[in-house]
C-alpha atoms as one frame of an Amber mdcrd trajectory, in Angstrom:
protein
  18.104 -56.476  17.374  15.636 -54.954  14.838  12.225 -55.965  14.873  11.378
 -58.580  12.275   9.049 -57.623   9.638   6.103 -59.257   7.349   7.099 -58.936
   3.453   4.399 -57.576   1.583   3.692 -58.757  -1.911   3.232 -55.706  -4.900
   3.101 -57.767  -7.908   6.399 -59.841  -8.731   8.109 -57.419  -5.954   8.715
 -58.341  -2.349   9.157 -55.760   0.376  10.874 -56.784   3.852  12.567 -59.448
   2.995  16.638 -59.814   3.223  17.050 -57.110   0.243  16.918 -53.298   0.336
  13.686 -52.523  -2.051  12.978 -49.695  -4.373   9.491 -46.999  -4.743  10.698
 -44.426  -8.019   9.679 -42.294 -10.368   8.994 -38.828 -11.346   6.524 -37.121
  -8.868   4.299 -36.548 -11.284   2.778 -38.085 -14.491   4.154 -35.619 -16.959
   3.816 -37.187 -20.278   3.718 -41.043 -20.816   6.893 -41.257 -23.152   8.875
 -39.985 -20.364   7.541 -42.101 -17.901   7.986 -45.208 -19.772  11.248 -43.937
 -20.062  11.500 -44.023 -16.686  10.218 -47.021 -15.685  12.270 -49.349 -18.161
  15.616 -47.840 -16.576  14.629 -48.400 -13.344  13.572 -51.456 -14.379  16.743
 -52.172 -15.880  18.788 -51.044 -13.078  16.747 -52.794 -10.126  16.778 -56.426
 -12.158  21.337 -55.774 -12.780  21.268 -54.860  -8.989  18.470 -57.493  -7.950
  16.336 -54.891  -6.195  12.442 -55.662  -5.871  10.916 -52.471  -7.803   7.502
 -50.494  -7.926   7.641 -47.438 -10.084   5.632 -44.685  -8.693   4.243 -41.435
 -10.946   0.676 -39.347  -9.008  -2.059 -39.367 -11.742  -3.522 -36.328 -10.019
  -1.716 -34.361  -7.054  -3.900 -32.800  -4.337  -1.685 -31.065  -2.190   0.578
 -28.370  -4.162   1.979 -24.802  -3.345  -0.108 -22.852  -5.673  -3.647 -23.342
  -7.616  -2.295 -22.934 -10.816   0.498 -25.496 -10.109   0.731 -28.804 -12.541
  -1.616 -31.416 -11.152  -1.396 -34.272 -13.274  -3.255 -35.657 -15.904  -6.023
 -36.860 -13.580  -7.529 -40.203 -12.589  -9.158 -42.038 -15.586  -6.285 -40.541
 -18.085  -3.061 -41.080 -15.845  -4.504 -44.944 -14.481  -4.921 -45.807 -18.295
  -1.208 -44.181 -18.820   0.409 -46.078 -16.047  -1.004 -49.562 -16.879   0.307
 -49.116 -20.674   3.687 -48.782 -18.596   2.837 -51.356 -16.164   2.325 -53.368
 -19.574   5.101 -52.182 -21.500   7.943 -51.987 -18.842   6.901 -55.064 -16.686
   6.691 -53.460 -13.464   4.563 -52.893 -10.640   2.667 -49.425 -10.614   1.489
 -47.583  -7.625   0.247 -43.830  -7.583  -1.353 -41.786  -4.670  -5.148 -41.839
  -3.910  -6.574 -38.659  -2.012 -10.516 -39.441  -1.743 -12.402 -42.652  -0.652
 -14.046 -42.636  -4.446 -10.895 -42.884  -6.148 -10.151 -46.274  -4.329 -12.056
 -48.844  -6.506 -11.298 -47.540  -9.679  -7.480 -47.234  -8.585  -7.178 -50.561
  -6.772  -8.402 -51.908 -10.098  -5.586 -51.027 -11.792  -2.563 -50.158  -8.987
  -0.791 -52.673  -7.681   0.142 -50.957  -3.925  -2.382 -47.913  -2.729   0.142
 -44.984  -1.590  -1.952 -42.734   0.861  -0.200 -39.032   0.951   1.478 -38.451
   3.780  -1.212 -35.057   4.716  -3.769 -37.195   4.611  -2.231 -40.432   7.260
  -4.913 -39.699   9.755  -7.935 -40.525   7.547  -9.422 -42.911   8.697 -12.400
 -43.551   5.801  -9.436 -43.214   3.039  -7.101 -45.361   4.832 -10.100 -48.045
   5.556 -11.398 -47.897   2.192  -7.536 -48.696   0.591  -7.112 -51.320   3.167
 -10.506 -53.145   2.415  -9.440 -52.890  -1.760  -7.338 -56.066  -1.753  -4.953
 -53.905  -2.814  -1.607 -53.473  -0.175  -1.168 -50.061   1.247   1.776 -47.438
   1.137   1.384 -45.269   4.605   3.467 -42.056   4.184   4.371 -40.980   7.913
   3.002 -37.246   8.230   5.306 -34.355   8.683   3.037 -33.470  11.682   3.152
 -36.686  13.586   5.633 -38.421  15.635   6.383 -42.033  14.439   5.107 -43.823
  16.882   1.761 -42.320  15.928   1.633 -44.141  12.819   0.922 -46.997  14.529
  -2.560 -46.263  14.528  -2.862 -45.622  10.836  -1.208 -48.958  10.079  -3.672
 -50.592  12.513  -6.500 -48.634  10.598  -5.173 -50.443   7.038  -4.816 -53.992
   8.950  -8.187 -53.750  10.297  -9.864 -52.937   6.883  -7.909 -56.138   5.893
  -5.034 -54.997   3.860  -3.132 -58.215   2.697   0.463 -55.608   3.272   1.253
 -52.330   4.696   4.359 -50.469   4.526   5.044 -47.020   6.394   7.474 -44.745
   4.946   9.685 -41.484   6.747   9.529 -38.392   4.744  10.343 -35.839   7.470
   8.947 -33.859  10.244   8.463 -30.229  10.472  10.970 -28.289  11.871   9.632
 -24.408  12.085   9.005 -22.816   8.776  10.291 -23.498   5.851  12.256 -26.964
   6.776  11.854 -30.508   7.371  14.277 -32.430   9.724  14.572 -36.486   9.767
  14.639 -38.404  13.005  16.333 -41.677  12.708  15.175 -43.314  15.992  12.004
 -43.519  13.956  12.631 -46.232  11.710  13.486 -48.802  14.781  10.267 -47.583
  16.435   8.087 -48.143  12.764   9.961 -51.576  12.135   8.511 -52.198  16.028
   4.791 -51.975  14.013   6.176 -55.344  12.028   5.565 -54.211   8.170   8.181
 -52.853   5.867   9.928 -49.134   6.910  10.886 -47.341   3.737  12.900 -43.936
   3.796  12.022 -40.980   1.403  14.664 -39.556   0.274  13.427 -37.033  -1.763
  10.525 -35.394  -0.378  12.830 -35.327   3.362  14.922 -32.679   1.533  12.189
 -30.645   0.586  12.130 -26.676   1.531   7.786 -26.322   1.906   6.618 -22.992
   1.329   6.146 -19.998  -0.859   4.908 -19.997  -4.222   6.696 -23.209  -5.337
   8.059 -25.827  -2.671  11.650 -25.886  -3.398  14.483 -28.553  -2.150  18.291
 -29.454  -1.070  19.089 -32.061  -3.820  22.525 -32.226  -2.897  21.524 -34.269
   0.493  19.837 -36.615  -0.531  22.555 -39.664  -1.355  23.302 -38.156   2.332
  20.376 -39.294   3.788  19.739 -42.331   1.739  23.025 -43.406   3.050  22.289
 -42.959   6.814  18.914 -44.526   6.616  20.355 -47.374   4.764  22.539 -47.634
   7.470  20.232 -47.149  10.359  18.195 -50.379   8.698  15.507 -49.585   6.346
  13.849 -51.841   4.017  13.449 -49.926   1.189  13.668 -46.451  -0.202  11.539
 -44.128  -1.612  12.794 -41.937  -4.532  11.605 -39.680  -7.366  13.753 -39.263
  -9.960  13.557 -37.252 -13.442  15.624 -37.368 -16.969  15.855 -33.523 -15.943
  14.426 -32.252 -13.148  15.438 -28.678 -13.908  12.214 -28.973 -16.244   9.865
 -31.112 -14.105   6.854 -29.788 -13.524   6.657 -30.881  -9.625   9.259 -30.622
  -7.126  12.008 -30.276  -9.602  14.222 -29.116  -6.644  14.143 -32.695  -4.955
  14.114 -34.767  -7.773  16.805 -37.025  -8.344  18.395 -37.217 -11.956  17.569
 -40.423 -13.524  21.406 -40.925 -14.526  22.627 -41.118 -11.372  20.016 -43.326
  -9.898  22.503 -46.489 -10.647  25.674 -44.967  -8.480  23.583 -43.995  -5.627
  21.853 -47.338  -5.400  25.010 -49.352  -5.664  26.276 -47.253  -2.583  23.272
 -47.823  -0.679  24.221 -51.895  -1.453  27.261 -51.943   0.204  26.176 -49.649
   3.446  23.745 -52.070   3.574  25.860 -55.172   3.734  28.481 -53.599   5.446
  25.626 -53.024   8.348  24.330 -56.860   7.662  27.797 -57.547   8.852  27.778
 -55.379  11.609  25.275 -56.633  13.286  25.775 -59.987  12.779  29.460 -59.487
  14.454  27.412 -57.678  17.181  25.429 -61.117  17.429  27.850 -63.491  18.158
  29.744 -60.868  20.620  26.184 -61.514  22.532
């Protein structure tokens, strides 16, 4: 049986509980408009599908390929941006933060704390998030095993984060290539917080002058970690992501957001049913 899990509040959303949850949005904030955009589809989508929903768009991003790669609008200008869509879309917000200073200002305004997945191992950032009030997003690193992340989650508890989920997003494999382990959500669900699946970054191809992607496997993926029992998944999506201006190779287009999600509804009850046949077998 799969370890049982404590929902975390974001807002009106609630992760871990009996449904599959959604993190989206473009990787970026590009231009307000767009994300607004965005965010009200989602938002329409998740409430027709009764989803719980955080939209997600990085007011600054710390780790890209090359120095004169987009960054984001930065802190003071993207927080303001994302709580007019907060505001205006009725959703819950999150964004990453990458330095202990950012956290007050950001917890002011975020409703989850998303700590990068290159930075899971520090310990000031991941104390200072945890001690905001705020709950906090864990990305698993693509150095670690996911057992490991234990300790990080442990970090956020004992800073007193009210939540804490832990998200897969892929483990180095050589250059070049990330590879996705699925034994590792059952051992992060053993950690008893929410296990979300990113399906987006998993398919990324690191390297070079520009980090570039597989889009194609993504509903792939999705689909098997649905299967293997997440709570929740992790996507960035675009209205185009031929012209985003981050990771536009492992962006998901916002129009078929609604298909793939409605096929990641029934795996999931199809498994539901699985393993409640596999139940009363025992």
């Amino acid at each position: 049986m799969r370890p049982s899990v404590a929902p975390v509040s974001i807002g009106k959303a609630l992760f871990g509980d009996d449904r599959l949850s959604l993190i989206a949005g473009p990787c970026v904030l590009e231009d307000e408009g767009m994300a607004l955009e965005v965010a009200r589809e989602l938002s329409r989508i998740t409430t027709l599908l009764e989803i719980p929903f955080v939209f997600k768009a990085s007011y600054a991003k710390a780790n890209r390929s090359a120095s004169a790669s987009y960054r984001g609008p930065g802190m003071e200008p993207g927080l303001t941006a994302l709580a007019r869509i907060r505001d205006a879309a009725g959703v819950p917000i999150t964004s990453d933060v990458h330095e202990t200073e950012e956290v007050p200002e950001a917890a002011a305004v975020l409703d989850l704390l998303q700590i990068p997945a290159f930075l899971c191992r520090q310990t000031s950032l991941i104390e200072a998030a945890g001690a905001s009030g705020k709950p906090v997003h864990l990305k698993k690193g693509q150095f670690l095993d996911p057992a490991s992340m234990a300790r990080a989650v442990e970090k956020a508890r004992g800073a007193g984060a009210p939540g804490v989920i832990v998200t897969e997003r892929g483990t180095t494999f050589g250059y070049g290539d990330l590879v996705v382990d699925f034994r590792g959500f059952r051992i992060m669900a053993g950690f008893g917080c929410p296990v979300f699946f990113d399906a987006t970054h998993s398919v990324q191809r690191p390297g070079g002058a520009e980090t570039g992607g597989q889009r194609e496997f993504i509903p792939l993926l999705a689909r098997a970690a649905v299967a293997a029992g997440v709570d929740g998944i992790f996507l960035e999506t675009h209205p185009d992501p031929a012209k985003a201006r981050s990771d536009r190779d492992c962006q998901w287009p916002l129009s078929q957001v609604e298909p793939l999600l409605r096929s990641l509804l029934k795996i999931r009850a199809a498994a539901a049913d699985t393993v409640k046949m596999e139940a009363q077998r025992a």
